[in-house]
Short mmCIF file of C-alpha atoms in Angstrom, two decimals:
data_model
loop_
_atom_site.label_atom_id
_atom_site.label_comp_id
_atom_site.label_asym_id
_atom_site.label_seq_id
_atom_site.Cartn_x
_atom_site.Cartn_y
_atom_site.Cartn_z
CA SER A 1 -56.23 231.33 121.54
CA ALA A 2 -53.45 233.65 122.51
CA ILE A 3 -52.29 237.36 122.07
CA MET A 4 -49.15 236.65 120.01
CA ALA A 5 -47.11 239.38 118.24
CA MET A 6 -46.08 238.70 114.62
CA LEU A 7 -43.35 240.13 112.43
CA PHE A 8 -42.84 240.10 108.50
CA ALA A 9 -40.04 240.81 106.70
CA ASP A 10 -39.05 240.96 102.84
CA VAL A 11 -36.42 242.26 101.15
CA LYS A 12 -37.16 245.41 98.78
CA GLY A 13 -36.34 244.32 95.17
CA TYR A 14 -35.58 240.37 95.73
CA SER A 15 -37.53 239.72 92.33
CA SER A 16 -35.06 241.46 90.38
CA LEU A 17 -31.96 239.50 92.36
CA SER A 18 -30.58 237.50 89.09
CA GLU A 19 -30.57 233.84 89.91
CA SER A 20 -26.77 233.30 90.96
CA GLU A 21 -27.60 235.64 93.67
CA ILE A 22 -30.16 233.83 95.30
CA PRO A 23 -27.95 231.03 96.71
CA ILE A 24 -25.80 233.87 98.13
CA PHE A 25 -28.94 235.60 99.48
CA VAL A 26 -30.01 232.42 101.12
CA GLU A 27 -26.23 231.81 102.33
CA GLN A 28 -25.67 235.58 103.61
CA LEU A 29 -28.70 237.35 104.49
CA PHE A 30 -30.54 234.46 106.12
CA GLY A 31 -27.71 232.93 107.36
CA ALA A 32 -27.39 236.60 109.36
CA ALA A 33 -30.69 236.15 110.32
CA SER A 34 -30.41 233.26 111.71
CA SER A 35 -27.22 234.30 113.45
CA LEU A 36 -29.08 237.08 115.19
CA ILE A 37 -32.13 234.76 116.36
CA GLU A 38 -29.83 232.54 118.12
CA VAL A 39 -27.82 235.33 119.88
CA SER A 40 -30.84 237.55 120.56
CA ARG A 41 -32.60 237.75 124.02
CA HIS A 42 -35.69 238.28 121.89
CA ARG A 43 -36.13 235.38 120.02
CA PRO A 44 -39.37 234.28 118.14
CA VAL A 45 -41.20 231.14 119.69
CA VAL A 46 -41.93 230.44 115.94
CA LYS A 47 -39.80 231.09 112.71
CA ASN A 48 -40.49 230.84 109.10
CA THR A 49 -39.63 231.53 105.42
CA TRP A 50 -40.98 231.53 102.01
CA GLY A 51 -39.04 232.76 99.11
CA ASP A 52 -37.42 235.83 100.61
CA ALA A 53 -39.79 236.28 103.73
CA LEU A 54 -39.32 236.11 107.41
CA TYR A 55 -42.39 235.25 109.42
CA LEU A 56 -41.27 235.47 113.01
CA VAL A 57 -43.63 235.29 116.41
CA PHE A 58 -42.97 236.63 119.55
CA ASP A 59 -44.40 236.06 123.06
CA SER A 60 -44.23 239.66 123.44
CA THR A 61 -44.61 243.14 121.80
CA GLN A 62 -41.17 243.81 123.79
CA ASP A 63 -39.32 240.80 121.99
CA ALA A 64 -40.81 241.59 118.65
CA GLY A 65 -40.15 245.14 118.68
CA THR A 66 -37.00 244.95 119.78
CA PHE A 67 -35.99 242.01 117.44
CA ALA A 68 -36.98 244.10 114.37
CA LEU A 69 -34.81 246.86 115.30
CA GLU A 70 -31.64 244.09 115.68
CA LEU A 71 -33.04 243.16 112.11
CA ASN A 72 -33.25 246.14 110.24
CA SER A 73 -30.00 247.50 111.82
CA MET A 74 -28.09 244.27 111.00
CA VAL A 75 -29.57 244.42 107.31
CA ASN A 76 -28.88 248.00 106.68
CA ASN A 77 -25.34 247.76 108.26
CA VAL A 78 -23.97 244.97 105.85
CA ASN A 79 -21.89 246.04 102.69
CA TRP A 80 -24.04 243.56 100.68
CA MET A 81 -22.09 244.47 97.54
CA SER A 82 -18.80 243.08 98.49
CA LEU A 83 -20.90 239.89 99.44
CA GLY A 84 -21.73 239.81 95.46
CA PHE A 85 -24.85 241.42 95.41
CA GLY A 86 -25.50 244.16 92.47
CA LYS A 87 -27.21 246.30 94.63
CA THR A 88 -27.92 246.84 98.25
CA LEU A 89 -30.16 244.96 100.42
CA THR A 90 -33.07 246.68 102.48
CA MET A 91 -35.67 245.17 104.35
CA ARG A 92 -39.37 246.34 104.50
CA ILE A 93 -40.16 245.12 108.64
CA SER A 94 -44.05 244.91 109.44
CA LEU A 95 -45.06 243.64 113.16
CA HIS A 96 -48.67 243.38 114.30
CA ALA A 97 -50.17 242.05 117.77
CA GLY A 98 -53.40 240.02 118.41
CA PRO A 99 -54.98 237.05 119.33
CA VAL A 100 -53.98 234.24 117.02
CA TYR A 101 -54.72 230.60 116.92
CA SER A 102 -51.66 227.85 117.74
CA LEU A 103 -51.96 224.77 116.09
CA ILE A 104 -49.61 222.27 114.69
CA ASP A 105 -49.27 222.78 110.68
CA PRO A 106 -50.11 219.77 109.24
CA ILE A 107 -47.52 220.20 105.93
CA LEU A 108 -44.30 221.33 108.05
CA LYS A 109 -45.37 219.14 111.10
CA GLN A 110 -44.66 221.94 113.19
CA TRP A 111 -46.05 224.65 115.63
CA THR A 112 -47.80 227.93 114.30
CA TYR A 113 -50.12 230.60 114.46
CA THR A 114 -52.89 231.46 112.25
CA GLY A 115 -55.89 233.42 112.22
CA ALA A 116 -57.07 236.93 110.34
CA HIS A 117 -54.61 238.63 112.59
CA VAL A 118 -51.79 236.88 111.26
CA SER A 119 -53.32 238.00 107.86
CA ARG A 120 -53.21 241.43 108.75
CA GLY A 121 -50.01 241.48 109.64
CA ALA A 122 -48.83 240.15 106.46
CA ARG A 123 -50.77 243.28 104.84
CA ILE A 124 -48.52 245.69 106.16
CA GLU A 125 -44.88 244.72 105.41
CA PRO A 126 -45.62 245.18 101.54
CA VAL A 127 -46.37 248.97 101.82
CA THR A 128 -43.46 249.69 104.67
CA PRO A 129 -40.83 251.68 103.11
CA ALA A 130 -37.57 249.94 102.77
CA GLY A 131 -34.88 249.98 105.52
CA GLU A 132 -37.97 251.04 108.11
CA VAL A 133 -40.07 249.14 110.58
CA PHE A 134 -44.09 249.63 110.51
CA ALA A 135 -46.38 248.66 113.53
CA SER A 136 -49.79 248.41 113.47
CA GLU A 137 -52.33 250.75 115.75
CA GLY A 138 -52.98 247.44 117.66
CA PHE A 139 -48.89 246.76 118.06
CA ALA A 140 -48.53 249.94 119.48
CA ALA A 141 -51.57 249.94 122.10
CA LEU A 142 -50.59 246.62 123.43
CA SER A 143 -46.69 247.87 123.17
CA ALA A 144 -47.45 251.00 125.27
CA LEU A 145 -49.62 248.94 128.01
CA ALA A 146 -46.70 246.48 127.99
CA ASN A 147 -44.50 249.69 129.11
CA ASP A 148 -42.10 248.09 126.60
CA SER A 149 -38.67 249.63 126.67
CA GLY A 150 -35.78 250.46 123.76
CA PHE A 151 -37.99 251.45 121.01
CA VAL A 152 -40.79 253.99 120.25
CA CYS A 153 -43.70 253.87 117.54
CA GLU A 154 -44.53 256.77 116.48
CA TYR A 155 -47.79 258.00 114.37
CA VAL A 156 -47.05 258.03 110.54
CA GLY A 157 -51.11 258.75 109.63
CA LYS A 158 -53.23 255.89 107.86
CA THR A 159 -51.73 254.22 105.17
CA LYS A 160 -54.17 251.46 102.77
CA LEU A 161 -53.12 247.96 103.30
CA SER A 162 -52.06 245.78 100.58
CA LYS A 163 -54.92 243.61 98.96
CA SER A 164 -57.38 246.05 100.28
CA TYR A 165 -56.89 244.29 103.56
CA GLY A 166 -58.11 248.02 105.04
#
């Protein structure tokens, strides 16, 4: 196993998009996220999507934290209604870091990371307010130990995680 940083993100209210907005969503939002991944100096080592969700894995908390802010800023600064949406889109982004297992996904035939810490990171995203980035205490601690720069982790208190995860 290795210690990796994970980012989970989804779009608040995605399930209320109309059927005709879904292809626009994939083209515009995922297209913009893909472009950001290509130009960012803080690229993930693994990337995956499902529905409206992103799962990205990074070698460092510095890369994950910086990319999270880049992604959040990108989404928050687009005029989504001018692109054909009936409402403004906002993301919930969560960050976590911890020991995970690296393996080839037998279905996708590509490298992925899995384990209890992946699940923990995924449970933070649903309780993150739209337009914000939340990080776990573990992510914040590892970020502080690494002397990460460009972002600050501020304590927001204890928050009950999704699916009774803690």
